[in-house]
């Protein structure tokens, strides 16, 4: 499929008239002279009518979600709550202003149903939305409508190849929409067969939220699904109560009251995990699909920012595995193209020469394996080989001693471990890798004077590493964008700025341990 054909299909999916657009690889100059490639749409030749501008802007914005965060001037880690892109109207009531600040659990819930078109194909359409936002000015309303149209593409990425079913296994998955300013919104989806008799197409519930907490929203979907089986009207009071509740702090619980006919008032408890940086992650699927050694190989390729494609039939498997792999990189953040589920209409993204993490359904496998210089990981239960395409050097990327330490730590997990217990074991296995390889970074940032930005002494930094194999790895890791942005953030901090977070805590513990060991040898 050519780039022009992909453009045509996207325009058709979003109701756009023909506009002259083309694919482009646009290098962005960085402060240190390196270039960053961002897969994007070149809209410089587009001359839209006034009515088309909003649609083209939304298309460009949606595509920016595929690129990842790669503006070096952007703060690496976003604050917990993002301001909305759109200004609130002057007469916005207090609750609407609270919505705009991002303090609600979610922005809205939509139900996406498959409706038969005149041509006989099933197309996804939004049949329910809560809340119906009032008080918006015209351009806000138009932008929201185009965002909702884009969401249907991710709820049913298979396109129009659907038929009525009598049985369908419910599944939950997620995707990320990145706005032009870098702020992110998470889409949580649950697809299931609606209540009824006879063959019927599945439908999807989708919650859009600024908050990343997959486990919490999965539980919310359980409650929505329970009420949907009774009546669509039963969803409203529950979601209204949820929308008015304060989002709990890590480790805390919020309780929602909800009435159900014949059962009375129920109290629903929603608890955030204590390790908030892992609340969007469930490692169980990753370690069910791959062995420890295979996970380590994927981790090595991701650390080197290579092109990686995950293959599976189930959307939930793709979504959970790709988010788990990204979490293994903590405290670093994947900066490139990131699509947990690639819609069929956009499958040509696999031809991009820049790094990416992609989730692709197995029926599109042939369009992936004709590529080279990438890692293709089969997550299917009936697979033959796990790695369908590979470079061949993945086992030699990480220092052998540190590889053994990770594998040894992973053996501490129990077969019947809870999500929280597994998350703890996995983080304790992988986080020390970065502590031991690059945890001494703070000592190699120099400043000419008070209030001046720091300068990272990269050569002295990796020369200080005693192990030859570790030094060889770090020298390559310094060239990645994830490390580069991490250091840029550090350079902008003042020395007096408090270092917080579990990574810094592990660094301090490791350095104190080394001091004690040296003292014993004397």
Short mmCIF file of C-alpha atoms in Angstrom, two decimals:
data_model
loop_
_atom_site.label_atom_id
_atom_site.label_comp_id
_atom_site.label_asym_id
_atom_site.label_seq_id
_atom_site.Cartn_x
_atom_site.Cartn_y
_atom_site.Cartn_z
CA UNK A 1 0.00 0.00 0.00
CA UNK A 2 1.50 3.37 -1.00
CA UNK A 3 1.66 6.47 1.20
CA UNK A 4 -0.86 8.19 -1.08
CA UNK A 5 -3.27 5.29 -0.61
CA UNK A 6 -2.93 5.51 3.18
CA UNK A 7 -3.63 9.26 2.96
CA UNK A 8 -6.72 8.58 0.84
CA UNK A 9 -8.09 6.00 3.28
CA UNK A 10 -7.56 8.25 6.29
CA UNK A 11 -9.31 11.11 4.53
CA UNK A 12 -12.22 8.80 3.73
CA UNK A 13 -12.38 7.53 7.32
CA UNK A 14 -12.57 11.06 8.67
CA UNK A 15 -14.83 12.58 6.04
CA UNK A 16 -12.12 14.77 4.49
CA UNK A 17 -12.21 16.00 0.91
CA UNK A 18 -9.14 15.35 -1.24
CA UNK A 19 -6.23 17.52 -0.16
CA UNK A 20 -2.67 17.33 -1.40
CA UNK A 21 -0.73 15.79 1.48
CA UNK A 22 2.39 13.67 1.47
CA UNK A 23 4.42 11.54 3.85
CA UNK A 24 7.63 13.11 5.06
CA UNK A 25 10.53 12.40 7.37
CA UNK A 26 11.27 15.73 8.98
CA UNK A 27 14.59 15.96 10.86
CA UNK A 28 14.45 18.26 13.87
CA UNK A 29 17.67 19.89 15.00
CA UNK A 30 18.61 19.26 18.59
CA UNK A 31 20.67 21.39 20.93
CA UNK A 32 23.62 19.01 20.78
CA UNK A 33 23.66 18.82 17.01
CA UNK A 34 21.94 15.43 16.70
CA UNK A 35 18.87 15.05 14.52
CA UNK A 36 15.55 13.58 15.44
CA UNK A 37 13.32 12.03 12.80
CA UNK A 38 9.60 12.44 13.28
CA UNK A 39 7.17 10.56 11.09
CA UNK A 40 4.51 13.10 10.32
CA UNK A 41 2.18 14.58 7.73
CA UNK A 42 3.56 17.47 5.66
CA UNK A 43 0.67 19.91 5.50
CA UNK A 44 2.67 22.77 3.99
CA UNK A 45 1.08 22.28 0.57
CA UNK A 46 -2.49 22.06 1.84
CA UNK A 47 -4.85 24.90 1.01
CA UNK A 48 -7.99 23.90 2.93
CA UNK A 49 -11.27 25.64 2.88
CA UNK A 50 -12.45 27.20 6.11
CA UNK A 51 -14.68 24.20 6.83
CA UNK A 52 -11.82 21.72 6.30
CA UNK A 53 -9.24 23.37 8.57
CA UNK A 54 -10.56 21.78 11.73
CA UNK A 55 -10.59 18.32 10.19
CA UNK A 56 -7.03 18.64 8.88
CA UNK A 57 -5.83 19.98 12.22
CA UNK A 58 -7.40 17.00 14.01
CA UNK A 59 -5.86 14.56 11.49
CA UNK A 60 -2.42 16.08 12.01
CA UNK A 61 -2.92 16.04 15.78
CA UNK A 62 -4.01 12.41 15.76
CA UNK A 63 -0.96 11.44 13.70
CA UNK A 64 1.29 13.21 16.20
CA UNK A 65 0.21 10.57 18.71
CA UNK A 66 2.09 8.01 16.61
CA UNK A 67 5.38 9.84 16.88
CA UNK A 68 5.89 9.77 20.64
CA UNK A 69 7.32 12.74 22.52
CA UNK A 70 10.38 13.91 20.67
CA UNK A 71 10.64 17.65 21.21
CA UNK A 72 13.78 18.10 23.30
CA UNK A 73 12.49 21.31 24.84
CA UNK A 74 9.54 19.43 26.22
CA UNK A 75 9.61 18.33 29.84
CA UNK A 76 10.32 14.61 29.92
CA UNK A 77 7.70 13.71 32.48
CA UNK A 78 4.34 15.40 32.39
CA UNK A 79 2.61 16.62 35.53
CA UNK A 80 -0.21 14.43 36.83
CA UNK A 81 -2.86 16.75 35.44
CA UNK A 82 -2.75 18.59 32.11
CA UNK A 83 -4.70 21.71 31.25
CA UNK A 84 -7.16 21.24 28.41
CA UNK A 85 -6.09 22.45 24.98
CA UNK A 86 -9.21 24.53 24.70
CA UNK A 87 -9.94 27.62 26.84
CA UNK A 88 -13.00 27.48 29.04
CA UNK A 89 -15.88 29.78 28.08
CA UNK A 90 -16.30 32.89 30.22
CA UNK A 91 -19.53 31.62 31.75
CA UNK A 92 -18.15 28.15 32.51
CA UNK A 93 -19.49 26.97 35.89
CA UNK A 94 -17.17 25.76 38.63
CA UNK A 95 -17.64 22.08 37.80
CA UNK A 96 -16.83 22.69 34.12
CA UNK A 97 -13.67 24.56 35.13
CA UNK A 98 -12.76 21.57 37.28
CA UNK A 99 -13.24 19.39 34.20
CA UNK A 100 -10.98 21.67 32.19
CA UNK A 101 -8.20 21.37 34.78
CA UNK A 102 -8.15 17.61 34.23
CA UNK A 103 -9.07 16.74 37.81
CA UNK A 104 -11.89 14.39 36.86
CA UNK A 105 -11.46 10.65 36.46
CA UNK A 106 -12.31 11.01 32.80
CA UNK A 107 -13.28 13.48 30.10
CA UNK A 108 -16.02 11.39 28.58
CA UNK A 109 -17.36 7.92 27.95
CA UNK A 110 -18.54 6.92 24.49
CA UNK A 111 -20.18 3.79 23.13
CA UNK A 112 -19.03 2.91 19.60
CA UNK A 113 -21.39 0.65 17.67
CA UNK A 114 -21.02 -1.00 14.26
CA UNK A 115 -23.72 0.28 11.94
CA UNK A 116 -24.46 -1.09 8.49
CA UNK A 117 -23.80 1.38 5.69
CA UNK A 118 -25.67 1.65 2.40
CA UNK A 119 -22.89 -0.38 0.79
CA UNK A 120 -23.55 -3.21 3.27
CA UNK A 121 -20.33 -2.85 5.27
CA UNK A 122 -20.27 -2.24 9.04
CA UNK A 123 -18.77 1.09 10.07
CA UNK A 124 -18.05 2.26 13.64
CA UNK A 125 -20.22 5.13 14.88
CA UNK A 126 -20.62 6.77 18.28
CA UNK A 127 -24.09 5.97 19.58
CA UNK A 128 -23.75 7.26 23.16
CA UNK A 129 -21.68 9.95 24.83
CA UNK A 130 -21.45 11.06 28.45
CA UNK A 131 -21.31 13.84 29.31
CA UNK A 132 -22.77 15.88 26.53
CA UNK A 133 -20.67 18.96 27.07
CA UNK A 134 -22.65 22.17 27.13
CA UNK A 135 -21.39 25.74 27.05
CA UNK A 136 -18.73 25.11 24.41
CA UNK A 137 -18.09 27.65 21.72
CA UNK A 138 -18.45 26.52 18.12
CA UNK A 139 -14.82 25.65 17.38
CA UNK A 140 -14.58 23.63 20.60
CA UNK A 141 -17.62 21.61 19.61
CA UNK A 142 -16.21 21.01 16.11
CA UNK A 143 -12.86 19.88 17.51
CA UNK A 144 -14.56 17.49 19.92
CA UNK A 145 -16.60 15.97 17.11
CA UNK A 146 -13.46 15.32 15.08
CA UNK A 147 -11.69 13.81 18.09
CA UNK A 148 -14.62 11.46 18.64
CA UNK A 149 -14.50 10.46 14.97
CA UNK A 150 -10.80 9.62 15.31
CA UNK A 151 -11.48 7.51 18.40
CA UNK A 152 -13.72 5.16 16.42
CA UNK A 153 -10.64 4.20 14.37
CA UNK A 154 -8.89 2.87 17.48
CA UNK A 155 -11.94 1.14 18.93
CA UNK A 156 -12.27 -0.91 15.73
CA UNK A 157 -8.80 -0.88 14.11
CA UNK A 158 -9.74 -3.81 11.86
CA UNK A 159 -11.66 -1.46 9.58
CA UNK A 160 -14.99 -2.51 8.07
CA UNK A 161 -14.42 -6.28 7.93
CA UNK A 162 -17.15 -7.24 10.39
CA UNK A 163 -20.17 -9.52 10.42
CA UNK A 164 -22.85 -10.25 13.06
CA UNK A 165 -21.72 -12.74 15.72
CA UNK A 166 -23.41 -14.99 18.26
CA UNK A 167 -20.28 -15.32 20.44
CA UNK A 168 -17.49 -12.83 21.11
CA UNK A 169 -14.84 -12.82 23.82
CA UNK A 170 -14.84 -9.51 25.68
CA UNK A 171 -11.46 -7.75 25.74
CA UNK A 172 -10.04 -4.55 27.23
CA UNK A 173 -7.23 -2.53 25.68
CA UNK A 174 -5.90 1.02 25.57
CA UNK A 175 -4.32 3.56 23.24
CA UNK A 176 -2.74 6.99 23.56
CA UNK A 177 -3.60 10.24 21.78
CA UNK A 178 -0.85 12.87 21.86
CA UNK A 179 -1.83 16.46 21.18
CA UNK A 180 0.30 18.98 19.29
CA UNK A 181 1.56 20.50 22.57
CA UNK A 182 2.74 17.07 23.78
CA UNK A 183 -0.03 16.49 26.32
CA UNK A 184 -1.47 13.00 26.29
CA UNK A 185 -4.91 11.52 26.63
CA UNK A 186 -5.47 7.84 27.24
CA UNK A 187 -8.19 5.85 25.55
CA UNK A 188 -9.46 2.82 27.47
CA UNK A 189 -11.65 0.44 25.44
CA UNK A 190 -13.73 -2.60 26.20
CA UNK A 191 -15.25 -4.50 23.29
CA UNK A 192 -18.03 -7.00 23.86
CA UNK A 193 -21.19 -8.41 22.38
CA UNK A 194 -24.16 -6.29 23.49
CA UNK A 195 -27.03 -7.91 25.35
CA UNK A 196 -29.61 -9.43 23.02
CA UNK A 197 -30.67 -12.44 20.97
CA UNK A 198 -29.36 -13.71 17.67
CA UNK A 199 -26.31 -12.65 15.69
CA UNK A 200 -25.20 -9.06 16.23
CA UNK A 201 -22.00 -7.03 15.82
CA UNK A 202 -19.87 -6.20 18.88
CA UNK A 203 -19.74 -2.73 20.39
CA UNK A 204 -17.04 -0.85 22.28
CA UNK A 205 -17.07 1.30 25.39
CA UNK A 206 -14.31 3.90 25.35
CA UNK A 207 -13.27 6.19 28.19
CA UNK A 208 -11.01 9.15 27.41
CA UNK A 209 -8.93 10.38 30.33
CA UNK A 210 -5.78 12.38 31.08
CA UNK A 211 -5.00 9.76 33.72
CA UNK A 212 -2.94 6.62 33.09
CA UNK A 213 -4.29 3.85 35.31
CA UNK A 214 -5.29 0.76 33.30
CA UNK A 215 -6.28 -1.42 36.26
CA UNK A 216 -8.58 1.22 37.72
CA UNK A 217 -10.38 1.83 34.44
CA UNK A 218 -10.75 -1.91 33.85
CA UNK A 219 -12.74 -2.07 37.08
CA UNK A 220 -14.81 0.90 35.97
CA UNK A 221 -15.61 -0.98 32.75
CA UNK A 222 -16.83 -3.94 34.84
CA UNK A 223 -19.38 -1.64 36.45
CA UNK A 224 -20.36 -0.01 33.14
CA UNK A 225 -20.84 -3.41 31.51
CA UNK A 226 -22.97 -4.61 34.43
CA UNK A 227 -25.28 -1.61 34.05
CA UNK A 228 -25.37 -1.80 30.26
CA UNK A 229 -26.89 -5.29 30.50
CA UNK A 230 -29.81 -3.75 32.43
CA UNK A 231 -30.27 -0.55 30.46
CA UNK A 232 -28.17 2.13 28.76
CA UNK A 233 -29.87 4.61 31.11
CA UNK A 234 -28.23 2.91 34.10
CA UNK A 235 -24.79 4.01 32.95
CA UNK A 236 -25.54 7.70 33.48
CA UNK A 237 -25.91 7.89 37.30
CA UNK A 238 -22.80 5.75 37.87
CA UNK A 239 -20.61 7.79 35.51
CA UNK A 240 -21.99 11.03 36.94
CA UNK A 241 -21.03 9.93 40.47
CA UNK A 242 -17.60 8.90 39.21
CA UNK A 243 -17.08 12.16 37.38
CA UNK A 244 -17.80 14.15 40.52
CA UNK A 245 -15.43 12.08 42.68
CA UNK A 246 -11.87 13.22 43.39
CA UNK A 247 -9.15 11.10 41.81
CA UNK A 248 -7.38 9.34 44.71
CA UNK A 249 -3.71 9.74 45.57
CA UNK A 250 -1.43 6.67 45.12
CA UNK A 251 -2.39 3.99 47.63
CA UNK A 252 -5.71 5.64 48.45
CA UNK A 253 -9.29 4.58 47.75
CA UNK A 254 -12.34 6.47 46.53
CA UNK A 255 -15.83 5.08 47.13
CA UNK A 256 -18.65 5.59 44.65
CA UNK A 257 -22.32 5.12 45.53
CA UNK A 258 -24.50 3.71 42.76
CA UNK A 259 -28.09 2.43 42.69
CA UNK A 260 -29.05 -0.73 40.79
CA UNK A 261 -32.69 -1.91 40.54
CA UNK A 262 -33.48 -5.02 42.64
CA UNK A 263 -30.10 -4.65 44.38
CA UNK A 264 -30.32 -1.24 45.97
CA UNK A 265 -27.40 1.10 46.56
CA UNK A 266 -23.94 -0.36 46.00
CA UNK A 267 -20.63 1.01 47.26
CA UNK A 268 -17.88 0.61 44.68
CA UNK A 269 -14.29 0.98 45.93
CA UNK A 270 -11.61 2.12 43.47
CA UNK A 271 -8.03 1.95 44.77
CA UNK A 272 -4.87 3.26 43.13
CA UNK A 273 -1.69 1.19 43.56
CA UNK A 274 1.04 2.62 45.77
CA UNK A 275 3.62 2.55 42.95
CA UNK A 276 1.88 5.09 40.74
CA UNK A 277 4.47 4.78 37.94
CA UNK A 278 3.33 1.18 37.44
CA UNK A 279 -0.43 1.71 37.70
CA UNK A 280 -0.86 1.63 33.93
CA UNK A 281 0.97 -1.70 33.69
CA UNK A 282 0.12 -5.37 34.11
CA UNK A 283 3.23 -7.50 33.55
CA UNK A 284 1.30 -10.80 33.64
CA UNK A 285 0.56 -10.85 29.91
CA UNK A 286 4.17 -10.05 28.99
CA UNK A 287 5.54 -12.96 31.04
CA UNK A 288 2.75 -15.28 29.90
CA UNK A 289 3.60 -14.69 26.25
CA UNK A 290 7.40 -14.61 26.56
CA UNK A 291 10.06 -16.43 28.60
CA UNK A 292 12.35 -14.46 30.89
CA UNK A 293 15.16 -14.71 28.35
CA UNK A 294 12.89 -13.46 25.55
CA UNK A 295 11.71 -10.52 27.67
CA UNK A 296 15.35 -9.63 28.30
CA UNK A 297 16.09 -9.69 24.58
CA UNK A 298 13.14 -7.39 23.84
CA UNK A 299 14.28 -5.08 26.65
CA UNK A 300 17.77 -4.90 25.10
CA UNK A 301 16.36 -3.93 21.70
CA UNK A 302 14.09 -1.28 23.29
CA UNK A 303 16.98 0.22 25.28
CA UNK A 304 18.85 0.69 22.00
CA UNK A 305 15.73 2.32 20.50
CA UNK A 306 15.25 -0.14 17.68
CA UNK A 307 12.21 -0.87 15.55
CA UNK A 308 10.06 -3.47 17.32
CA UNK A 309 6.75 -4.96 16.17
CA UNK A 310 4.58 -7.17 18.40
CA UNK A 311 2.19 -9.62 16.73
CA UNK A 312 -0.99 -11.05 18.30
CA UNK A 313 -4.64 -11.69 17.52
CA UNK A 314 -6.04 -10.10 20.68
CA UNK A 315 -6.03 -6.33 21.04
CA UNK A 316 -5.73 -6.66 24.81
CA UNK A 317 -2.54 -8.72 24.46
CA UNK A 318 -0.92 -6.14 22.18
CA UNK A 319 -1.94 -3.26 24.42
CA UNK A 320 -0.77 -4.81 27.69
CA UNK A 321 2.55 -6.11 26.34
CA UNK A 322 3.62 -2.90 24.65
CA UNK A 323 2.83 -0.81 27.74
CA UNK A 324 4.74 -3.32 29.88
CA UNK A 325 7.83 -3.07 27.66
CA UNK A 326 7.76 0.73 27.91
CA UNK A 327 7.53 0.43 31.72
CA UNK A 328 10.72 -1.67 31.78
CA UNK A 329 12.60 1.41 30.55
CA UNK A 330 11.83 3.42 33.69
CA UNK A 331 13.17 6.00 34.63
CA UNK A 332 13.61 6.68 30.92
CA UNK A 333 10.77 7.40 28.52
CA UNK A 334 10.31 6.03 25.01
CA UNK A 335 10.59 9.06 22.71
CA UNK A 336 9.66 7.65 19.31
CA UNK A 337 6.64 6.29 17.46
CA UNK A 338 4.40 4.38 19.87
CA UNK A 339 1.18 2.71 18.68
CA UNK A 340 -0.10 -0.07 20.89
CA UNK A 341 -2.62 -1.16 18.21
CA UNK A 342 -2.00 -0.11 14.62
CA UNK A 343 -5.27 0.39 12.70
CA UNK A 344 -5.29 -1.50 9.40
CA UNK A 345 -5.62 1.76 7.52
CA UNK A 346 -2.22 2.86 8.90
CA UNK A 347 -0.23 -0.36 8.50
CA UNK A 348 2.28 1.41 6.24
CA UNK A 349 3.81 2.91 9.38
CA UNK A 350 5.91 -0.28 9.63
CA UNK A 351 7.98 1.05 6.71
CA UNK A 352 9.16 4.06 8.71
CA UNK A 353 12.97 4.02 9.08
CA UNK A 354 12.90 5.58 12.55
CA UNK A 355 12.54 3.69 15.88
CA UNK A 356 9.08 2.51 16.86
CA UNK A 357 7.07 0.21 19.12
CA UNK A 358 4.05 -1.15 17.24
CA UNK A 359 1.29 -3.63 18.00
CA UNK A 360 -0.05 -5.36 14.88
CA UNK A 361 -2.81 -7.95 14.59
CA UNK A 362 -1.64 -11.30 13.22
CA UNK A 363 -3.78 -11.19 10.09
CA UNK A 364 -1.54 -8.31 8.90
CA UNK A 365 1.67 -10.29 9.52
CA UNK A 366 2.66 -10.55 5.85
CA UNK A 367 2.78 -6.77 5.58
CA UNK A 368 5.29 -6.67 8.46
CA UNK A 369 7.70 -9.54 7.83
CA UNK A 370 8.80 -8.24 4.42
CA UNK A 371 10.71 -5.54 6.32
CA UNK A 372 14.30 -5.94 7.51
CA UNK A 373 16.40 -4.45 10.30
CA UNK A 374 13.71 -4.80 12.95
CA UNK A 375 12.57 -7.16 15.69
CA UNK A 376 9.23 -8.90 15.12
CA UNK A 377 7.90 -10.61 18.25
CA UNK A 378 5.12 -13.18 17.96
CA UNK A 379 2.96 -13.25 21.12
CA UNK A 380 0.57 -15.95 19.88
CA UNK A 381 -0.01 -19.11 21.89
CA UNK A 382 0.36 -21.34 18.82
CA UNK A 383 3.56 -19.69 17.59
CA UNK A 384 6.53 -21.61 16.24
CA UNK A 385 9.34 -19.11 16.65
CA UNK A 386 8.94 -16.13 18.97
CA UNK A 387 11.22 -13.87 16.92
CA UNK A 388 10.06 -13.89 13.31
CA UNK A 389 12.56 -11.23 12.24
CA UNK A 390 15.63 -10.13 14.19
CA UNK A 391 19.02 -8.48 13.75
CA UNK A 392 20.87 -11.28 15.52
CA UNK A 393 22.94 -9.24 17.96
CA UNK A 394 20.28 -8.69 20.62
CA UNK A 395 21.85 -11.13 23.11
CA UNK A 396 25.12 -9.20 23.11
CA UNK A 397 23.68 -5.72 23.76
CA UNK A 398 23.56 -5.87 27.57
CA UNK A 399 26.56 -6.64 29.82
CA UNK A 400 26.50 -10.45 30.52
CA UNK A 401 26.84 -10.08 34.29
CA UNK A 402 23.90 -7.68 34.50
CA UNK A 403 21.82 -9.94 32.26
CA UNK A 404 22.37 -12.79 34.71
CA UNK A 405 21.39 -10.56 37.64
CA UNK A 406 18.10 -9.61 35.96
CA UNK A 407 17.25 -13.25 35.20
CA UNK A 408 18.11 -14.27 38.76
CA UNK A 409 15.86 -11.54 40.19
CA UNK A 410 12.98 -12.58 37.93
CA UNK A 411 13.11 -16.10 39.35
CA UNK A 412 11.88 -14.69 42.67
CA UNK A 413 8.34 -14.22 41.35
CA UNK A 414 5.59 -16.63 42.32
CA UNK A 415 3.29 -18.32 39.83
CA UNK A 416 0.16 -17.10 41.62
CA UNK A 417 1.48 -13.59 42.31
CA UNK A 418 -0.96 -10.66 42.29
CA UNK A 419 -0.49 -7.79 39.85
CA UNK A 420 1.10 -5.68 42.60
CA UNK A 421 3.44 -8.48 43.70
CA UNK A 422 4.55 -9.16 40.13
CA UNK A 423 5.08 -5.45 39.47
CA UNK A 424 7.32 -5.25 42.52
CA UNK A 425 9.44 -8.24 41.46
CA UNK A 426 9.82 -6.98 37.89
CA UNK A 427 10.76 -3.44 38.94
CA UNK A 428 13.27 -4.84 41.44
CA UNK A 429 14.78 -6.86 38.58
CA UNK A 430 15.12 -4.16 35.93
CA UNK A 431 15.54 -0.88 37.82
CA UNK A 432 18.94 -1.88 39.34
CA UNK A 433 20.24 -2.33 35.78
CA UNK A 434 20.03 1.44 35.19
CA UNK A 435 21.22 2.20 38.72
CA UNK A 436 24.42 0.22 38.11
CA UNK A 437 25.07 1.40 34.56
CA UNK A 438 24.19 5.12 34.63
CA UNK A 439 23.29 5.87 38.26
CA UNK A 440 26.40 8.03 38.73
CA UNK A 441 25.15 10.67 36.24
CA UNK A 442 24.63 13.48 38.79
CA UNK A 443 28.37 13.68 39.57
CA UNK A 444 29.17 14.55 35.95
CA UNK A 445 26.98 17.63 35.50
CA UNK A 446 29.10 20.78 35.92
CA UNK A 447 27.93 24.40 36.26
CA UNK A 448 29.88 27.61 35.68
CA UNK A 449 27.98 29.52 38.31
CA UNK A 450 24.89 29.74 40.48
CA UNK A 451 21.69 29.76 38.45
CA UNK A 452 23.49 28.58 35.32
CA UNK A 453 22.37 25.47 33.40
CA UNK A 454 24.51 22.41 33.83
CA UNK A 455 26.70 20.71 31.23
CA UNK A 456 26.93 16.93 31.17
CA UNK A 457 30.48 15.57 30.83
CA UNK A 458 29.66 12.48 28.79
CA UNK A 459 33.23 11.30 28.11
CA UNK A 460 34.27 11.49 31.77
CA UNK A 461 30.98 9.84 32.68
CA UNK A 462 31.48 6.61 30.75
CA UNK A 463 35.27 6.58 31.31
CA UNK A 464 34.56 6.36 35.05
CA UNK A 465 32.96 2.93 34.60
CA UNK A 466 35.36 0.15 35.59
CA UNK A 467 33.74 -2.76 33.75
CA UNK A 468 34.72 -2.90 30.09
CA UNK A 469 31.46 -4.53 28.97
CA UNK A 470 29.36 -2.04 30.95
CA UNK A 471 31.38 0.87 29.57
CA UNK A 472 30.84 -0.43 26.03
CA UNK A 473 27.06 -0.58 26.60
CA UNK A 474 26.85 2.86 28.23
CA UNK A 475 28.79 4.48 25.39
CA UNK A 476 26.05 3.32 23.00
CA UNK A 477 23.23 4.13 25.40
CA UNK A 478 24.45 7.74 25.60
CA UNK A 479 23.43 8.14 21.95
CA UNK A 480 19.76 7.34 22.57
CA UNK A 481 17.11 10.02 22.72
CA UNK A 482 15.68 8.66 25.97
CA UNK A 483 18.99 9.23 27.78
CA UNK A 484 19.54 12.55 26.02
CA UNK A 485 16.23 14.01 27.20
CA UNK A 486 16.78 12.60 30.69
CA UNK A 487 20.11 14.46 30.91
CA UNK A 488 18.70 17.66 29.42
CA UNK A 489 16.12 17.75 32.19
CA UNK A 490 18.88 17.25 34.74
CA UNK A 491 20.97 20.05 33.21
CA UNK A 492 18.08 22.48 33.62
CA UNK A 493 17.57 21.63 37.30
CA UNK A 494 19.33 23.63 39.97
CA UNK A 495 21.68 21.76 42.35
CA UNK A 496 19.39 22.57 45.27
CA UNK A 497 16.42 20.91 43.55
CA UNK A 498 15.37 17.87 45.58
CA UNK A 499 15.88 14.53 43.83
CA UNK A 500 12.78 12.43 44.34
CA UNK A 501 11.38 9.16 43.13
CA UNK A 502 12.21 5.51 43.43
CA UNK A 503 15.11 5.73 40.95
CA UNK A 504 16.96 8.27 43.06
CA UNK A 505 16.20 6.25 46.18
CA UNK A 506 17.72 3.12 44.59
CA UNK A 507 20.81 5.10 43.52
CA UNK A 508 21.40 6.33 47.08
CA UNK A 509 20.97 2.80 48.45
CA UNK A 510 23.40 1.36 45.89
CA UNK A 511 26.04 4.04 46.51
CA UNK A 512 25.83 3.56 50.28
CA UNK A 513 26.20 -0.19 49.81
CA UNK A 514 29.35 0.31 47.72
CA UNK A 515 30.82 2.61 50.39
CA UNK A 516 30.24 -0.02 53.06
CA UNK A 517 31.87 -2.69 50.89
CA UNK A 518 34.92 -0.49 50.31
CA UNK A 519 35.19 0.23 54.03
CA UNK A 520 35.24 -3.49 54.82
CA UNK A 521 38.13 -4.09 52.40
CA UNK A 522 40.33 -1.53 54.14
#
